[in-house]
Tab-separated table of C-alpha atoms in Angstrom:
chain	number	residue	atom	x	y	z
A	1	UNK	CA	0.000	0.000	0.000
A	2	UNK	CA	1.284	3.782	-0.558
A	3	UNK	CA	0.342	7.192	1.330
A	4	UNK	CA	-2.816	7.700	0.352
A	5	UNK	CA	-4.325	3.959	1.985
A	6	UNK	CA	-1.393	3.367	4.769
A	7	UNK	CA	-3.281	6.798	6.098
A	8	UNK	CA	-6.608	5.792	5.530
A	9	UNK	CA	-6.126	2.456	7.232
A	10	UNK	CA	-4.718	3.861	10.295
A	11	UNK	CA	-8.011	4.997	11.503
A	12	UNK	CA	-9.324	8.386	12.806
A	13	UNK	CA	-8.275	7.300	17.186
A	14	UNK	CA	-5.158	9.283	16.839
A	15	UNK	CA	-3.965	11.323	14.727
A	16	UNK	CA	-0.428	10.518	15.837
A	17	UNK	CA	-1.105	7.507	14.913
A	18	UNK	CA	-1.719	8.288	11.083
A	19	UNK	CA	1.985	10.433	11.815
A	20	UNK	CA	3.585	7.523	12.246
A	21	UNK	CA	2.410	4.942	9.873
A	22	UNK	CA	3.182	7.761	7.294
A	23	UNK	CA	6.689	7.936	8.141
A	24	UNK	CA	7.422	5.029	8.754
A	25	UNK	CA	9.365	3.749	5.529
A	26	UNK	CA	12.120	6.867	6.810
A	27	UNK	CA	12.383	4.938	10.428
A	28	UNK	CA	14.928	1.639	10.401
A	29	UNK	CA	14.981	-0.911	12.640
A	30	UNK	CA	14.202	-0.132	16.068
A	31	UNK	CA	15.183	3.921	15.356
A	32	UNK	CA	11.598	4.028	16.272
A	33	UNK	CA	11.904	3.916	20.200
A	34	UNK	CA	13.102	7.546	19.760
A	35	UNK	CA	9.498	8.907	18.841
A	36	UNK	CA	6.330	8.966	21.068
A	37	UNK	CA	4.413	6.043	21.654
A	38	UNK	CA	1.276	6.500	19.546
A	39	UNK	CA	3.672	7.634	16.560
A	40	UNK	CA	5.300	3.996	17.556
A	41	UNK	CA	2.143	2.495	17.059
A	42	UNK	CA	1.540	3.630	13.741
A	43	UNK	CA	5.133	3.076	12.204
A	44	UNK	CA	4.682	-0.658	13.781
A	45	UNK	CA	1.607	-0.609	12.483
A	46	UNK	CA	2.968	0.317	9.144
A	47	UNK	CA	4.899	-2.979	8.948
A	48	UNK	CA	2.192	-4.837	9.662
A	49	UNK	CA	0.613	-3.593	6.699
A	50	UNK	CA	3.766	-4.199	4.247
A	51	UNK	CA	3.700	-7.617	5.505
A	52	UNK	CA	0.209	-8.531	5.022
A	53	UNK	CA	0.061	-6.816	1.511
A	54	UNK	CA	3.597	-8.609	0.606
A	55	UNK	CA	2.133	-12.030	1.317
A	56	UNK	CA	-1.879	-11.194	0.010
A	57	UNK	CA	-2.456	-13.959	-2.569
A	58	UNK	CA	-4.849	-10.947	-4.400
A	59	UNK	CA	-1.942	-8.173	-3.970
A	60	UNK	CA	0.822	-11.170	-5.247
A	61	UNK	CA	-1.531	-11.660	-8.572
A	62	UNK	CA	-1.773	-7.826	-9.433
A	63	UNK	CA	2.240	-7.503	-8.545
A	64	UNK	CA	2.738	-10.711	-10.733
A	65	UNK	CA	0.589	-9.239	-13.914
A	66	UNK	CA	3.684	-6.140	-13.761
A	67	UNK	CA	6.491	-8.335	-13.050
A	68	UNK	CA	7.186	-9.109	-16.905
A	69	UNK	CA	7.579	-5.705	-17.928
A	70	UNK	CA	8.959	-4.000	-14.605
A	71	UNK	CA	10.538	-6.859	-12.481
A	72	UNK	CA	11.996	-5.555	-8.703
A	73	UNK	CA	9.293	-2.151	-9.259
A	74	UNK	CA	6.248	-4.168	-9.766
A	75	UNK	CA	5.480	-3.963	-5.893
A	76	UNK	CA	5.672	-0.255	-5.945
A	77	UNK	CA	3.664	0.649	-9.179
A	78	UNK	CA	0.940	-2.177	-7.441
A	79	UNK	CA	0.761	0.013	-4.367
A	80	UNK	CA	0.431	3.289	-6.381
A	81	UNK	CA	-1.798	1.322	-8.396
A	82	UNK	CA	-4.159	-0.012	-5.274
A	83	UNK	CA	-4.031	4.212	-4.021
A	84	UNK	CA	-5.544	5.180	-7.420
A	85	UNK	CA	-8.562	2.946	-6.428
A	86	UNK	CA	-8.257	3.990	-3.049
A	87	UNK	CA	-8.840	7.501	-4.100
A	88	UNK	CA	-11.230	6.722	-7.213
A	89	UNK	CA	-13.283	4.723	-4.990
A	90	UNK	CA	-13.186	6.960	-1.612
A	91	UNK	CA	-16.768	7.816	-1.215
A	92	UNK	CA	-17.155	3.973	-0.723
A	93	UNK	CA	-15.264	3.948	2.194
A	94	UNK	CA	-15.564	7.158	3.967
A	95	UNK	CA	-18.357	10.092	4.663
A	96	UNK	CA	-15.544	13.153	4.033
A	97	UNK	CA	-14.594	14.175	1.045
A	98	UNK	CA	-11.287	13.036	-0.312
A	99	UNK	CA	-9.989	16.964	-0.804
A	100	UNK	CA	-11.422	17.390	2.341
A	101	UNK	CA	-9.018	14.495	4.233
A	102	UNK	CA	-6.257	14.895	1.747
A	103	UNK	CA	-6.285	18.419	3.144
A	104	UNK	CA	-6.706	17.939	7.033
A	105	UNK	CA	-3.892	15.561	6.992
A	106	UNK	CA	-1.504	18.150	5.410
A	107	UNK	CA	-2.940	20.251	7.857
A	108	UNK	CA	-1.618	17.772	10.353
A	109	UNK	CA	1.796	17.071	9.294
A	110	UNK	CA	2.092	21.011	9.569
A	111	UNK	CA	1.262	21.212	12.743
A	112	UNK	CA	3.116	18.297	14.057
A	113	UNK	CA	6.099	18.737	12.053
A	114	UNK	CA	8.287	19.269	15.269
A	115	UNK	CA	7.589	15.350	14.970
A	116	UNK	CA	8.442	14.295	12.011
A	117	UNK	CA	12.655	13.341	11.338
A	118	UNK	CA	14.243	15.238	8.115
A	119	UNK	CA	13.341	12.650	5.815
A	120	UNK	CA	9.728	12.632	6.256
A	121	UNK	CA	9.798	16.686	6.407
A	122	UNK	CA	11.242	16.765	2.839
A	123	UNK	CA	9.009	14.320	1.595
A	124	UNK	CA	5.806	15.885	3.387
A	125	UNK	CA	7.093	19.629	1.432
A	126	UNK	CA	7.367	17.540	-1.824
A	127	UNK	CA	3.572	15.526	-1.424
A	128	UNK	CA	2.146	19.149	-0.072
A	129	UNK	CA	3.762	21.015	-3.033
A	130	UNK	CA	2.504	18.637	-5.914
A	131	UNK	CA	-0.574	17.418	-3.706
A	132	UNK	CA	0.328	13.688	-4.049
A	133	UNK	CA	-2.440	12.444	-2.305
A	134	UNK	CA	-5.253	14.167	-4.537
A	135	UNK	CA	-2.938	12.904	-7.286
A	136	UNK	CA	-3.881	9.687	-7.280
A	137	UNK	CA	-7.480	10.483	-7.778
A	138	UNK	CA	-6.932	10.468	-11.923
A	139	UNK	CA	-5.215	8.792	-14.021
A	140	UNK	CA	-3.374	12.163	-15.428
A	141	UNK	CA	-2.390	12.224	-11.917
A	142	UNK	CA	-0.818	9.041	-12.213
A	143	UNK	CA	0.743	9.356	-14.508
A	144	UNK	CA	2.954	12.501	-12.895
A	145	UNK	CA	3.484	10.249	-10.309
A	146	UNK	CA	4.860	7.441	-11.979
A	147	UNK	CA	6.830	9.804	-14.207
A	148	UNK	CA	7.979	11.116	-10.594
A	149	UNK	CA	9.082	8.129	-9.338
A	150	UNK	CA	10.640	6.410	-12.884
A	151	UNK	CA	12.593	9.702	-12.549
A	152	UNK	CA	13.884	9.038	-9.091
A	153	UNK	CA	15.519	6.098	-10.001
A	154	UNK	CA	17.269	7.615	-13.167
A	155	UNK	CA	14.811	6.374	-15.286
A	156	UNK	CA	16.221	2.358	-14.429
A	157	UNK	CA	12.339	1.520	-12.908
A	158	UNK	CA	10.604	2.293	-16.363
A	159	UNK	CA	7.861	3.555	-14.008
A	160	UNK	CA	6.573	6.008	-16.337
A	161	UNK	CA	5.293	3.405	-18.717
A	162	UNK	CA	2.782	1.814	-16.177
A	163	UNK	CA	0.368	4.284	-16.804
A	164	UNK	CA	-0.028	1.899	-19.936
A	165	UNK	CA	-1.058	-1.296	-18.208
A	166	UNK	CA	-3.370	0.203	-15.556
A	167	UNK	CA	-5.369	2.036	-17.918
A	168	UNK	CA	-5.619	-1.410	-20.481
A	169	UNK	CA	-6.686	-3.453	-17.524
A	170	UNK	CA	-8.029	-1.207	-15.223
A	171	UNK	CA	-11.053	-3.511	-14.659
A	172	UNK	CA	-8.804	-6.239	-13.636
A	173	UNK	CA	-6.463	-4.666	-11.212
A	174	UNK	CA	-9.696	-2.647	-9.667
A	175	UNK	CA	-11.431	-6.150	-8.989
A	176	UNK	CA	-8.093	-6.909	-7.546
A	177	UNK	CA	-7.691	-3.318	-4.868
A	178	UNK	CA	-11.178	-4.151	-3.891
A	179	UNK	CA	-10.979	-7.741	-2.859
A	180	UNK	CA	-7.314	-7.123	-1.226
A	181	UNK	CA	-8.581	-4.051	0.381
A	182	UNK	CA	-11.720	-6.008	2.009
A	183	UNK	CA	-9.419	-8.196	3.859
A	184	UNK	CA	-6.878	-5.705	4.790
A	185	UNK	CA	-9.493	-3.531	6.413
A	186	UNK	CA	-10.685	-6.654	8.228
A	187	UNK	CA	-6.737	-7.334	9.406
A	188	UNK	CA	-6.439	-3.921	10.669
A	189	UNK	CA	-9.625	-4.063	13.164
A	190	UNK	CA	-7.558	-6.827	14.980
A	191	UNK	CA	-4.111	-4.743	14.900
A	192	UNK	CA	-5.744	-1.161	15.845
């Protein structure tokens, strides 16, 4: 899962919470300890997610579809993927509007940005800036995303090209986010 659904599926409890399941990929090992306990809860939290989606039969057949033409990045463009249908498909899965989160949890990371380490705060000015998580909401966002992220890896990932598969089997891979996203909601109840 990316941003957009590790938020989402941290629940609205604590906010601090949500803090720390979004920065959580910046936070090795047990670097965690350092940061409050309900921001603890979220980055552990976090890996509970990554492990569940890693080993999700539904997740491992969307990943597998990818593999042929983008190998090591299929993962990644699946989790981008499953936050497109996250965020095409948010009024079936929560009563606020999706500019309306998007824009109270920017709100958030501002004000608990004495929080956050330095990697998170230059990736929180970067998703602010270019509104990642509002992004993923069409596919011409996507496809500045992928672009984004093919460019971060000097262009190795071949990223950008994606855009091509999701929209020619967009049917598929949808089927796919909602099925996977059923059971990961029903993990989470048990981990929250």
């Amino acid at each position: 899962m990316n941003f957009l659904a590790h938020i989402y599926l941290s629940g609205e409890e604590d906010n601090l919470v949500k803090i720390g399941n979004f920065m959580a990929d910046t936070v090795r090992g047990k670097q965690y300890l350092s940061f409050p306990e309900p921001i603890q809860k979220g980055i552990l939290l976090h890996r509970q997610i990554d492990t569940f989606t890693d080993t999700n039969p539904t997740f491992r057949s969307s990943r597998k579809r990818l593999v042929p033409k983008f190998g090591h990045y299929s993962g990644v463009i699946t989790d981008v993927f499953y936050d497109y249908f996250l965020a095409k498909n948010w009024n079936l899965y929560s009563d606020i509007r999706l500019e309306d989160y998007v824009q109270q949890f920017y709100e958030l990371l501002e004000c608990e940005k004495s929080k956050l380490n330095e990697h998170t705060i230059f990736i929180m000015q970067h998703m602010i800036k270019d509104n990642w998580l509002l992004a993923y909401a069409s596919l011409e966002g996507m496809e500045k995303i992928l672009y984004q992220m093919d460019r971060r890896t000097g262009f190795k990932s071949n990223m950008q090209y994606a855009i091509k598969p999701l929209i020619e089997h967009e049917s598929v891979f949808e089927n796919d986010f909602f099925s996977f996203f059923e059971d990961i909601r029903k993990f989470i109840v048990h981990q929250l």
